[in-house]
Amino acid sequence: ETGVTQSPTHLIKTRGQQVTLRCSSQSGHNTVSWYQQALGQGPQFIFQYYREEENGRGNFPPRFSGLQFPNYSSELNVNALELDDSALYLCASSSGTGRVTDTQYFGPGTRLTVL
Amino acid sequence: AQSVTQPDIHITVSEGASLELRCNYSYGATPYLFWYVQSPGQGLQLLLKYFSGDTLVQGIKGFEAEFKRSQSSFNLRKPSVHWSDAAEYFCAVGYNNAGNNRKLIWGLGTSLAVNP
């Protein structure tokens, strides 16, 4: 059974650029959640996708957007990067309908640095 | 506002010693409570969770946690720490109310160091 994988591992961008992060969910999982974890902080919920539809969103601006594909893999897109976007971006997959009671399985994350 | 507090930013214990990591939540509704561990280069791993029933829950790697409603706490414990337990530990809370049943609210984490 393959776990949750994320790519790339590390990424360096400059302010104003756009970035796409990718996540492959664990086999059999149809829900993907994305989190931002700034240095020294806990994860912050960005949004969740269930069966290719956005299924919940945290307090992040619209320049944070996402997609989920028919194979349940997912992308996180961030436009107009700001310095404060520098963080570890975590993807988590789960089965069920995406409620908090569903066990989430996390990927290792993508470290984004914005210069 | 809903929040999770982990009062200890950093804890150092000796190998073989007991461990208790504290977690308090702020919201009054019945919470769903979680403890996760994060090791460098690895994803967050669920240690244990509490939804209802017996307030003492057992998890993986010899960890346990106790839910105390009167204290709004969900402290994580381990009787004897191993060097491999050195990691970052996060407490998270979820709620089953409309519009808020998709996201977990996380604490800032407690960094655990283990002395040989």
Short mmCIF file of C-alpha atoms in Angstrom, two decimals:
data_model
loop_
_atom_site.label_atom_id
_atom_site.label_comp_id
_atom_site.label_asym_id
_atom_site.label_seq_id
_atom_site.Cartn_x
_atom_site.Cartn_y
_atom_site.Cartn_z
CA GLU A 1 0.00 0.00 0.00
CA THR A 2 1.49 3.32 -1.07
CA GLY A 3 1.23 6.17 1.39
CA VAL A 4 0.63 9.83 0.67
CA THR A 5 3.32 11.35 -1.51
CA GLN A 6 4.02 14.99 -2.27
CA SER A 7 6.15 16.73 -4.86
CA PRO A 8 8.40 18.53 -4.99
CA THR A 9 10.17 18.14 -1.66
CA HIS A 10 11.57 21.64 -1.69
CA LEU A 11 10.85 24.69 -3.78
CA ILE A 12 12.25 28.21 -3.93
CA LYS A 13 10.23 30.98 -5.56
CA THR A 14 10.34 34.74 -5.65
CA ARG A 15 7.62 37.11 -4.52
CA GLY A 16 4.84 37.52 -7.08
CA GLN A 17 5.40 34.18 -8.75
CA GLN A 18 2.95 31.30 -8.89
CA VAL A 19 3.52 27.78 -7.59
CA THR A 20 1.83 24.39 -7.94
CA LEU A 21 2.26 21.66 -5.36
CA ARG A 22 1.17 18.09 -5.95
CA CYS A 23 -0.18 15.33 -3.78
CA SER A 24 -0.96 11.69 -4.47
CA SER A 25 -3.39 10.30 -1.97
CA GLN A 26 -3.21 6.91 -0.36
CA SER A 27 -4.82 4.12 -2.32
CA GLY A 28 -8.58 4.00 -1.78
CA HIS A 29 -8.81 7.50 -0.30
CA ASN A 30 -11.19 9.97 -1.93
CA THR A 31 -10.63 13.03 0.25
CA VAL A 32 -7.61 15.31 0.31
CA SER A 33 -6.95 18.14 2.75
CA TRP A 34 -4.21 20.74 2.48
CA TYR A 35 -2.50 22.46 5.39
CA GLN A 36 0.05 25.23 5.74
CA GLN A 37 2.58 24.87 8.54
CA ALA A 38 4.72 27.92 9.14
CA LEU A 39 7.96 27.52 11.05
CA GLY A 40 7.30 26.93 14.72
CA GLN A 41 3.54 26.72 14.21
CA GLY A 42 0.92 24.06 14.00
CA PRO A 43 -0.73 23.23 10.68
CA GLN A 44 -3.44 25.60 9.43
CA PHE A 45 -6.27 24.15 7.36
CA ILE A 46 -6.35 25.56 3.83
CA PHE A 47 -9.09 23.53 2.15
CA GLN A 48 -10.38 20.06 1.50
CA TYR A 49 -11.48 18.24 -1.64
CA TYR A 50 -13.91 15.37 -1.75
CA ARG A 51 -14.65 13.65 -5.05
CA GLU A 52 -13.20 16.54 -7.04
CA GLU A 53 -15.24 19.24 -5.27
CA GLU A 54 -14.04 21.74 -2.66
CA ASN A 55 -15.57 20.52 0.56
CA GLY A 56 -14.46 23.05 3.13
CA ARG A 57 -12.10 25.99 3.35
CA GLY A 58 -10.09 27.72 6.05
CA ASN A 59 -9.19 31.40 6.33
CA PHE A 60 -7.00 31.64 3.28
CA PRO A 61 -7.39 34.16 0.42
CA PRO A 62 -8.63 33.15 -3.04
CA ARG A 63 -5.10 33.16 -4.43
CA PHE A 64 -4.86 29.76 -2.73
CA SER A 65 -6.74 27.38 -5.00
CA GLY A 66 -6.82 23.69 -5.64
CA LEU A 67 -7.90 20.83 -7.79
CA GLN A 68 -8.66 17.20 -7.27
CA PHE A 69 -8.45 14.78 -10.16
CA PRO A 70 -10.49 11.66 -10.93
CA ASN A 71 -7.74 9.49 -9.45
CA TYR A 72 -8.09 11.62 -6.26
CA SER A 73 -4.65 13.15 -6.55
CA SER A 74 -4.62 16.86 -5.89
CA GLU A 75 -2.87 20.14 -6.60
CA LEU A 76 -2.48 23.25 -4.50
CA ASN A 77 -1.91 26.43 -6.47
CA VAL A 78 -0.76 29.68 -4.94
CA ASN A 79 -0.72 32.85 -7.03
CA ALA A 80 1.06 36.13 -6.36
CA LEU A 81 3.37 34.60 -3.77
CA GLU A 82 4.13 36.62 -0.67
CA LEU A 83 7.02 36.24 1.75
CA ASP A 84 4.59 34.95 4.41
CA ASP A 85 3.68 32.04 2.16
CA SER A 86 7.01 30.46 3.07
CA ALA A 87 6.01 27.32 4.94
CA LEU A 88 5.73 23.55 4.88
CA TYR A 89 2.65 22.54 2.90
CA LEU A 90 1.09 19.30 4.02
CA CYS A 91 -1.35 17.12 2.20
CA ALA A 92 -3.49 14.56 3.98
CA SER A 93 -5.78 11.95 2.52
CA SER A 94 -8.65 10.07 4.09
CA SER A 95 -11.52 7.80 3.17
CA GLY A 96 -15.09 8.73 3.99
CA THR A 97 -16.65 12.12 3.34
CA GLY A 98 -13.96 14.26 4.87
CA ARG A 99 -15.29 14.84 8.36
CA VAL A 100 -12.83 15.47 11.16
CA THR A 101 -13.56 12.01 12.55
CA ASP A 102 -12.03 10.41 9.45
CA THR A 103 -8.42 9.42 10.10
CA GLN A 104 -6.09 11.54 7.99
CA TYR A 105 -2.83 10.22 6.59
CA PHE A 106 -0.23 12.88 5.95
CA GLY A 107 2.45 13.20 3.35
CA PRO A 108 5.95 14.43 4.21
CA GLY A 109 5.20 17.91 2.91
CA THR A 110 6.65 20.39 0.45
CA ARG A 111 8.91 23.08 1.87
CA LEU A 112 8.23 26.34 0.02
CA THR A 113 10.59 29.27 0.40
CA VAL A 114 9.57 32.64 -1.03
CA LEU A 115 12.38 35.16 -1.50
CA ALA B 1 -12.66 31.64 19.17
CA GLN B 2 -11.75 28.01 19.09
CA SER B 3 -8.16 27.36 20.04
CA VAL B 4 -5.80 24.70 21.26
CA THR B 5 -3.06 25.44 23.74
CA GLN B 6 0.05 23.40 24.26
CA PRO B 7 1.71 25.24 27.14
CA ASP B 8 5.11 23.60 26.79
CA ILE B 9 7.07 24.64 23.71
CA HIS B 10 10.00 22.41 24.48
CA ILE B 11 10.50 19.52 26.90
CA THR B 12 13.63 17.49 27.62
CA VAL B 13 13.45 14.16 29.41
CA SER B 14 15.90 11.39 30.08
CA GLU B 15 15.49 8.08 28.34
CA GLY B 16 13.39 5.79 30.52
CA ALA B 17 11.68 8.65 32.32
CA SER B 18 7.95 9.23 32.19
CA LEU B 19 6.44 11.89 29.96
CA GLU B 20 3.36 14.07 30.03
CA LEU B 21 2.56 16.60 27.31
CA ARG B 22 -0.23 19.03 28.04
CA CYS B 23 -3.08 20.11 25.78
CA ASN B 24 -6.04 22.38 26.53
CA TYR B 25 -8.86 23.39 24.21
CA SER B 26 -11.08 26.41 24.48
CA TYR B 27 -14.45 25.65 22.90
CA GLY B 28 -17.24 24.27 25.05
CA ALA B 29 -18.87 21.88 22.60
CA THR B 30 -17.99 18.22 22.68
CA PRO B 31 -14.63 17.97 20.95
CA TYR B 32 -12.95 15.33 18.91
CA LEU B 33 -9.38 15.16 20.17
CA PHE B 34 -6.20 13.99 18.50
CA TRP B 35 -2.49 13.69 19.15
CA TYR B 36 -0.07 13.57 16.23
CA VAL B 37 3.69 13.17 16.10
CA GLN B 38 5.93 14.78 13.49
CA SER B 39 9.48 13.60 12.92
CA PRO B 40 11.90 15.46 10.62
CA GLY B 41 11.30 14.58 6.99
CA GLN B 42 8.22 12.55 7.82
CA GLY B 43 4.57 13.32 7.73
CA LEU B 44 2.37 13.76 10.74
CA GLN B 45 1.41 10.42 12.25
CA LEU B 46 -1.69 9.87 14.34
CA LEU B 47 -0.84 8.61 17.83
CA LEU B 48 -4.36 8.38 19.23
CA LYS B 49 -7.77 9.98 19.17
CA TYR B 50 -10.77 10.46 21.42
CA PHE B 51 -14.35 10.82 20.26
CA SER B 52 -16.43 9.44 23.12
CA GLY B 53 -16.61 6.72 25.74
CA ASP B 54 -13.74 5.73 28.00
CA THR B 55 -11.80 8.89 28.72
CA LEU B 56 -8.46 7.07 28.83
CA VAL B 57 -7.39 6.11 25.33
CA GLN B 58 -4.49 3.99 24.24
CA GLY B 59 -2.48 4.74 21.15
CA ILE B 60 0.47 3.51 19.20
CA LYS B 61 4.07 3.41 20.42
CA GLY B 62 2.99 3.01 24.05
CA PHE B 63 1.29 6.40 24.32
CA GLU B 64 -1.97 7.08 26.13
CA ALA B 65 -4.06 10.19 26.72
CA GLU B 66 -6.79 11.13 29.14
CA PHE B 67 -9.72 13.41 28.35
CA LYS B 68 -10.81 15.56 31.30
CA ARG B 69 -13.87 17.59 30.42
CA SER B 70 -13.78 19.60 33.66
CA GLN B 71 -10.29 20.82 32.79
CA SER B 72 -10.78 21.01 29.01
CA SER B 73 -7.63 18.94 28.72
CA PHE B 74 -6.33 16.00 26.76
CA ASN B 75 -2.84 15.29 28.05
CA LEU B 76 -0.56 12.77 26.40
CA ARG B 77 1.47 10.38 28.53
CA LYS B 78 4.07 7.67 28.19
CA PRO B 79 5.46 5.71 31.14
CA SER B 80 8.98 5.24 29.75
CA VAL B 81 10.40 7.36 26.95
CA HIS B 82 12.70 5.95 24.29
CA TRP B 83 15.29 7.95 22.37
CA SER B 84 13.25 7.41 19.20
CA ASP B 85 10.38 9.38 20.73
CA ALA B 86 12.26 12.64 20.15
CA ALA B 87 10.00 14.58 17.79
CA GLU B 88 7.38 17.33 17.60
CA TYR B 89 4.02 16.51 19.13
CA PHE B 90 0.79 18.22 18.12
CA CYS B 91 -2.59 18.24 19.77
CA ALA B 92 -5.56 18.89 17.47
CA VAL B 93 -9.27 19.41 18.02
CA GLY B 94 -12.25 19.03 15.73
CA TYR B 95 -15.93 19.74 16.17
CA ASN B 96 -19.07 18.33 14.63
CA ASN B 97 -20.96 21.57 14.15
CA ALA B 98 -22.26 22.86 10.85
CA GLY B 99 -19.67 24.70 8.82
CA ASN B 100 -16.86 23.56 11.02
CA ASN B 101 -16.78 19.81 10.77
CA ARG B 102 -14.08 19.57 8.11
CA LYS B 103 -11.09 21.14 9.73
CA LEU B 104 -8.84 20.39 12.64
CA ILE B 105 -7.58 23.15 14.90
CA TRP B 106 -4.00 22.57 15.91
CA GLY B 107 -1.80 23.59 18.79
CA LEU B 108 1.64 25.08 18.26
CA GLY B 109 3.31 21.82 19.15
CA THR B 110 5.70 20.60 21.83
CA SER B 111 9.22 19.69 20.85
CA LEU B 112 10.47 16.67 22.79
CA ALA B 113 14.18 16.01 23.27
CA VAL B 114 15.39 12.79 24.90
CA ASN B 115 18.69 12.62 26.74
CA PRO B 116 20.52 9.28 26.67
#
